[in-house]
Amino acid sequence: MTKITVGTNKNYDIIIQRGLSGLKEFIFSLIKGEKIAVICDDVVDKLYASEIISLLEEKNVVKIVFPHGEQNKNAENYIKIINTLAENKFTRHDTVISLGGGVVGDMGALVASTYMRGIRLIAIPTTILSMVDSSVGGKTAIDLPAGKNLLGTFYQPDGVFINLDFIKSLPEREIKSGYGEIIKYAYLEGEIEPKDLESEISEELVYKCLKIKQKIVEEDEKESSIRKLLNLGHTVGHAIESLANYKISHGECVLMGIEYAINVSKKYFLLSNEKVEKMQKILYSRGEFTKESFDSEKIIEKIKNDKKSSFDGVDFVLLKDVKKPKIVKLTFKELKELI
Ligand code: GLY
């Protein structure tokens, strides 16, 4: 078992281990009230909900299940879940447990952050992506018809429990998606080396990813400066994700986005071929990933609608080298020339 304590406006522990031993004690050390809402999607419900709920039998547990998939991270389901808490008379002292991947984590965290202006939140991520990224750092969101993650808050959890054994049930698409985010960390300052990307997911690898995230989030919780580095590959990645109607996994879109970032960096910083090859090698360390090419005009149009953009341009994460990322404000005109 490894533990990381994140020091933001709220201090909280992340436990990384194999198995569920200690989970009950972890949850009970964090909660106060009598009621717990376990929020999950229909897929995780079948796999893990009863095992988790059986640990909580002394408490009054309400299970809230919504259909899986990004298309269900919407306002309708959000309001339904909030209403379920209200109908079950949840108070400010009660707790939400989000049990699932990125979609459930974002939804559960938004619910916890807004119900009665904020109740306790414990995250139990079940996908690689949510283990190494979205369950930590306090971003919460649902999507609106106009775009992804447009309605959200910053709200840190009270605790995060990562059971690596959940990875065993993941389909290939989810595994590839998770590696997209892990590969992203290899370009940021930290301890991830190319050889780490060749091995299977381990406690050590997840720890190394989260140490990078911890350091960044502690310094810039609300993404006014260096937290933007975590968006490497995401500006173009989100645009592609949307243009592909979410048929390509998030992590693979991030990898495509990093490829764009490398090409733009090459032109912007006049990088040597040697540096570019080093960056490309990392990108392909898990082999090929899904690729689809989209018209650059369309990509830029999508980027204009991204919440990270301003009226005249976007903060783009470029790479001077591996572990030397740089946030550069590019106008849309510059982006058009460089992309
Ligand atoms: N997923 C990027 C961040 O948490 O800032």
Coordinates of N, CA and C in Angstrom, one line a residue, residues 177-277:
S177 N -7.0 3.8 -23.3 CA -7.3 5.1 -23.0 C -6.5 5.6 -21.7
G178 N -6.4 4.7 -20.8 CA -5.7 5.0 -19.5 C -4.2 5.3 -19.8
Y179 N -3.6 4.5 -20.7 CA -2.2 4.7 -21.1 C -2.0 6.1 -21.7
G180 N -3.0 6.6 -22.4 CA -2.9 7.9 -23.0 C -2.5 8.9 -22.0
E181 N -3.2 8.9 -20.9 CA -3.0 9.9 -19.8 C -1.6 9.6 -19.1
I182 N -1.3 8.3 -19.0 CA 0.0 8.0 -18.3 C 1.2 8.5 -19.2
I183 N 1.0 8.2 -20.5 CA 2.1 8.7 -21.5 C 2.2 10.2 -21.4
K184 N 1.1 10.9 -21.2 CA 1.2 12.4 -21.1 C 2.1 12.8 -19.9
Y185 N 2.0 12.0 -18.8 CA 2.8 12.4 -17.6 C 4.3 12.2 -17.9
A186 N 4.7 11.4 -18.9 CA 6.1 11.1 -19.2 C 6.7 12.4 -19.8
Y187 N 5.9 13.3 -20.3 CA 6.4 14.6 -20.9 C 6.6 15.7 -19.9
L188 N 6.0 15.4 -18.7 CA 6.0 16.5 -17.6 C 7.1 16.2 -16.6
E189 N 7.5 17.2 -15.9 CA 8.6 17.0 -14.9 C 8.2 16.0 -13.9
G190 N 9.0 15.0 -13.7 CA 8.7 14.0 -12.7 C 9.5 12.7 -12.9
E191 N 9.1 11.6 -12.3 CA 9.9 10.4 -12.3 C 9.6 9.4 -13.4
I192 N 8.7 9.7 -14.3 CA 8.3 8.7 -15.2 C 9.3 8.6 -16.4
E193 N 9.9 7.5 -16.6 CA 10.9 7.3 -17.6 C 10.3 6.4 -18.7
P194 N 10.9 6.5 -20.0 CA 10.3 5.7 -21.0 C 10.1 4.2 -20.7
K195 N 11.1 3.6 -19.9 CA 11.0 2.2 -19.6 C 9.7 1.9 -18.7
D196 N 9.3 2.9 -17.9 CA 8.1 2.7 -17.1 C 6.9 2.5 -17.9
L197 N 6.9 3.0 -19.1 CA 5.7 3.0 -20.0 C 5.6 1.6 -20.6
E198 N 6.7 0.8 -20.6 CA 6.6 -0.5 -21.3 C 6.0 -1.5 -20.3
S199 N 6.1 -1.3 -19.0 CA 5.7 -2.3 -18.1 C 4.2 -2.1 -17.8
E200 N 3.6 -3.2 -17.2 CA 2.2 -3.1 -16.9 C 1.9 -2.1 -15.7
I201 N 0.6 -1.8 -15.6 CA 0.3 -0.8 -14.5 C 0.7 -1.4 -13.1
S202 N 1.4 -0.7 -12.4 CA 1.8 -1.1 -11.0 C 1.5 0.0 -10.0
E203 N 1.6 -0.4 -8.8 CA 1.4 0.6 -7.7 C 2.4 1.8 -7.9
E204 N 3.7 1.4 -8.3 CA 4.7 2.4 -8.4 C 4.4 3.4 -9.6
L205 N 3.9 2.8 -10.7 CA 3.6 3.7 -11.8 C 2.5 4.7 -11.5
V206 N 1.4 4.1 -10.9 CA 0.3 5.0 -10.5 C 0.8 6.1 -9.5
Y207 N 1.7 5.7 -8.6 CA 2.2 6.6 -7.6 C 3.0 7.7 -8.3
K208 N 3.8 7.3 -9.3 CA 4.7 8.3 -10.0 C 3.8 9.3 -10.7
C209 N 2.7 8.8 -11.4 CA 1.8 9.7 -12.1 C 1.2 10.7 -11.1
L210 N 0.7 10.1 -10.0 CA -0.1 11.0 -9.0 C 0.9 12.0 -8.3
K211 N 2.1 11.6 -8.1 CA 3.1 12.6 -7.5 C 3.2 13.8 -8.4
I212 N 3.2 13.5 -9.7 CA 3.3 14.7 -10.7 C 2.1 15.5 -10.5
K213 N 0.9 14.9 -10.5 CA -0.3 15.6 -10.4 C -0.4 16.4 -9.1
Q214 N 0.0 15.7 -8.0 CA -0.1 16.3 -6.7 C 0.7 17.6 -6.6
K215 N 1.9 17.5 -7.2 CA 2.8 18.7 -7.1 C 2.2 19.9 -7.8
I216 N 1.6 19.6 -9.0 CA 1.0 20.6 -9.8 C -0.2 21.2 -9.2
V217 N -1.1 20.3 -8.7 CA -2.4 20.8 -8.1 C -2.2 21.5 -6.8
E218 N -1.2 21.1 -6.1 CA -0.9 21.8 -4.8 C -0.4 23.3 -5.1
E219 N 0.3 23.4 -6.2 CA 0.8 24.7 -6.5 C -0.3 25.6 -7.2
D220 N -1.2 25.0 -7.9 CA -2.2 25.8 -8.7 C -3.5 25.0 -8.8
E221 N -4.2 25.0 -7.7 CA -5.4 24.2 -7.6 C -6.5 24.6 -8.6
K222 N -6.6 25.9 -8.9 CA -7.7 26.3 -9.8 C -7.3 26.6 -11.3
E223 N -6.1 26.1 -11.6 CA -5.7 26.1 -13.0 C -5.5 27.6 -13.5
S224 N -4.8 28.4 -12.7 CA -4.6 29.7 -13.3 C -3.2 29.8 -13.9
S225 N -2.3 28.8 -13.6 CA -1.0 28.8 -14.2 C -0.5 27.4 -14.5
I226 N 0.3 26.8 -13.7 CA 1.0 25.5 -14.1 C 0.1 24.3 -14.3
R227 N -1.1 24.4 -13.7 CA -2.0 23.2 -13.9 C -2.4 23.1 -15.3
K228 N -2.3 24.1 -16.1 CA -2.5 24.0 -17.5 C -1.6 23.0 -18.2
L229 N -0.5 22.7 -17.6 CA 0.4 21.7 -18.2 C -0.2 20.4 -18.3
L230 N -1.2 20.1 -17.3 CA -1.9 18.8 -17.4 C -2.8 18.7 -18.6
N231 N -2.9 19.8 -19.3 CA -3.8 19.8 -20.5 C -3.0 19.4 -21.7
L232 N -1.7 19.0 -21.6 CA -0.9 18.6 -22.7 C -1.7 17.6 -23.6
G233 N -1.8 17.9 -24.8 CA -2.6 17.0 -25.8 C -4.1 17.1 -25.7
H234 N -4.6 17.9 -24.7 CA -6.0 17.9 -24.5 C -6.7 18.9 -25.4
T235 N -6.0 20.0 -25.8 CA -6.7 21.1 -26.5 C -7.1 20.5 -27.9
V236 N -6.2 19.9 -28.6 CA -6.6 19.2 -29.8 C -7.3 17.9 -29.5
G237 N -6.9 17.2 -28.5 CA -7.5 16.0 -28.1 C -9.0 16.1 -27.9
H238 N -9.4 17.1 -27.1 CA -10.9 17.3 -26.9 C -11.6 17.6 -28.2
A239 N -10.9 18.4 -29.1 CA -11.5 18.8 -30.4 C -11.8 17.5 -31.2
I240 N -10.8 16.6 -31.2 CA -10.9 15.4 -32.0 C -12.0 14.5 -31.4
E241 N -12.0 14.4 -30.1 CA -13.0 13.6 -29.4 C -14.4 14.0 -29.8
S242 N -14.6 15.3 -29.8 CA -15.9 15.8 -30.2 C -16.2 15.6 -31.7
L243 N -15.2 15.9 -32.5 CA -15.4 15.6 -34.0 C -15.7 14.2 -34.3
A244 N -15.1 13.3 -33.5 CA -15.3 11.8 -33.7 C -16.5 11.3 -32.9
N245 N -17.3 12.3 -32.4 CA -18.5 11.9 -31.7 C -18.3 11.0 -30.5
Y246 N -17.1 11.2 -29.9 CA -16.8 10.4 -28.7 C -16.6 8.9 -29.0
K247 N -16.4 8.5 -30.3 CA -16.2 7.1 -30.6 C -14.8 6.7 -30.4
I248 N -13.9 7.6 -30.3 CA -12.5 7.3 -30.0 C -12.2 7.6 -28.6
S249 N -11.5 6.7 -27.9 CA -11.4 6.9 -26.4 C -10.6 8.2 -26.1
H250 N -10.9 8.7 -24.9 CA -10.3 10.0 -24.5 C -8.8 9.9 -24.5
G251 N -8.2 8.8 -24.0 CA -6.7 8.7 -23.9 C -6.1 8.7 -25.3
E252 N -6.8 8.0 -26.3 CA -6.2 7.9 -27.6 C -6.3 9.3 -28.3
C253 N -7.4 10.1 -28.0 CA -7.5 11.4 -28.5 C -6.4 12.3 -27.9
V254 N -6.1 12.1 -26.6 CA -5.0 12.8 -26.0 C -3.6 12.5 -26.7
L255 N -3.4 11.2 -27.1 CA -2.2 10.9 -27.8 C -2.2 11.6 -29.2
M256 N -3.3 11.6 -29.8 CA -3.3 12.3 -31.1 C -3.0 13.8 -30.9
G257 N -3.6 14.3 -29.8 CA -3.3 15.7 -29.4 C -1.9 16.0 -29.1
I258 N -1.2 15.0 -28.5 CA 0.2 15.2 -28.2 C 1.0 15.2 -29.5
E259 N 0.6 14.4 -30.4 CA 1.3 14.3 -31.7 C 1.2 15.7 -32.4
Y260 N 0.0 16.3 -32.3 CA -0.1 17.7 -32.8 C 0.8 18.7 -32.0
A261 N 0.8 18.5 -30.7 CA 1.6 19.4 -29.9 C 3.1 19.3 -30.2
I262 N 3.6 18.0 -30.5 CA 5.0 17.8 -30.9 C 5.2 18.5 -32.2
N263 N 4.3 18.4 -33.2 CA 4.6 19.0 -34.5 C 4.6 20.5 -34.4
V264 N 3.6 21.0 -33.6 CA 3.6 22.5 -33.5 C 4.9 23.0 -32.7
S265 N 5.3 22.2 -31.7 CA 6.5 22.6 -31.0 C 7.7 22.6 -31.9
K266 N 7.8 21.6 -32.8 CA 8.9 21.5 -33.7 C 9.0 22.8 -34.5
K267 N 7.9 23.3 -35.0 CA 7.9 24.5 -35.8 C 8.1 25.7 -35.0
Y268 N 7.5 25.8 -33.8 CA 7.5 27.0 -33.0 C 8.9 27.2 -32.3
F269 N 9.5 26.1 -31.9 CA 10.8 26.2 -31.2 C 12.0 25.8 -32.1
L270 N 11.7 25.5 -33.3 CA 12.7 25.0 -34.3 C 13.5 23.8 -33.7
L271 N 12.8 22.8 -33.3 CA 13.5 21.7 -32.6 C 14.2 20.8 -33.5
S272 N 15.3 20.2 -33.0 CA 16.1 19.3 -33.9 C 15.3 18.0 -34.1
N273 N 15.6 17.3 -35.2 CA 15.0 16.0 -35.5 C 15.2 15.0 -34.3
E274 N 16.4 15.1 -33.8 CA 16.7 14.2 -32.7 C 15.7 14.3 -31.5
K275 N 15.4 15.6 -31.1 CA 14.5 15.9 -30.0 C 13.1 15.4 -30.4
V276 N 12.7 15.7 -31.6 CA 11.4 15.3 -32.1 C 11.3 13.7 -32.0
E277 N 12.3 13.1 -32.5 CA 12.3 11.6 -32.5 C 12.1 11.0 -31.1

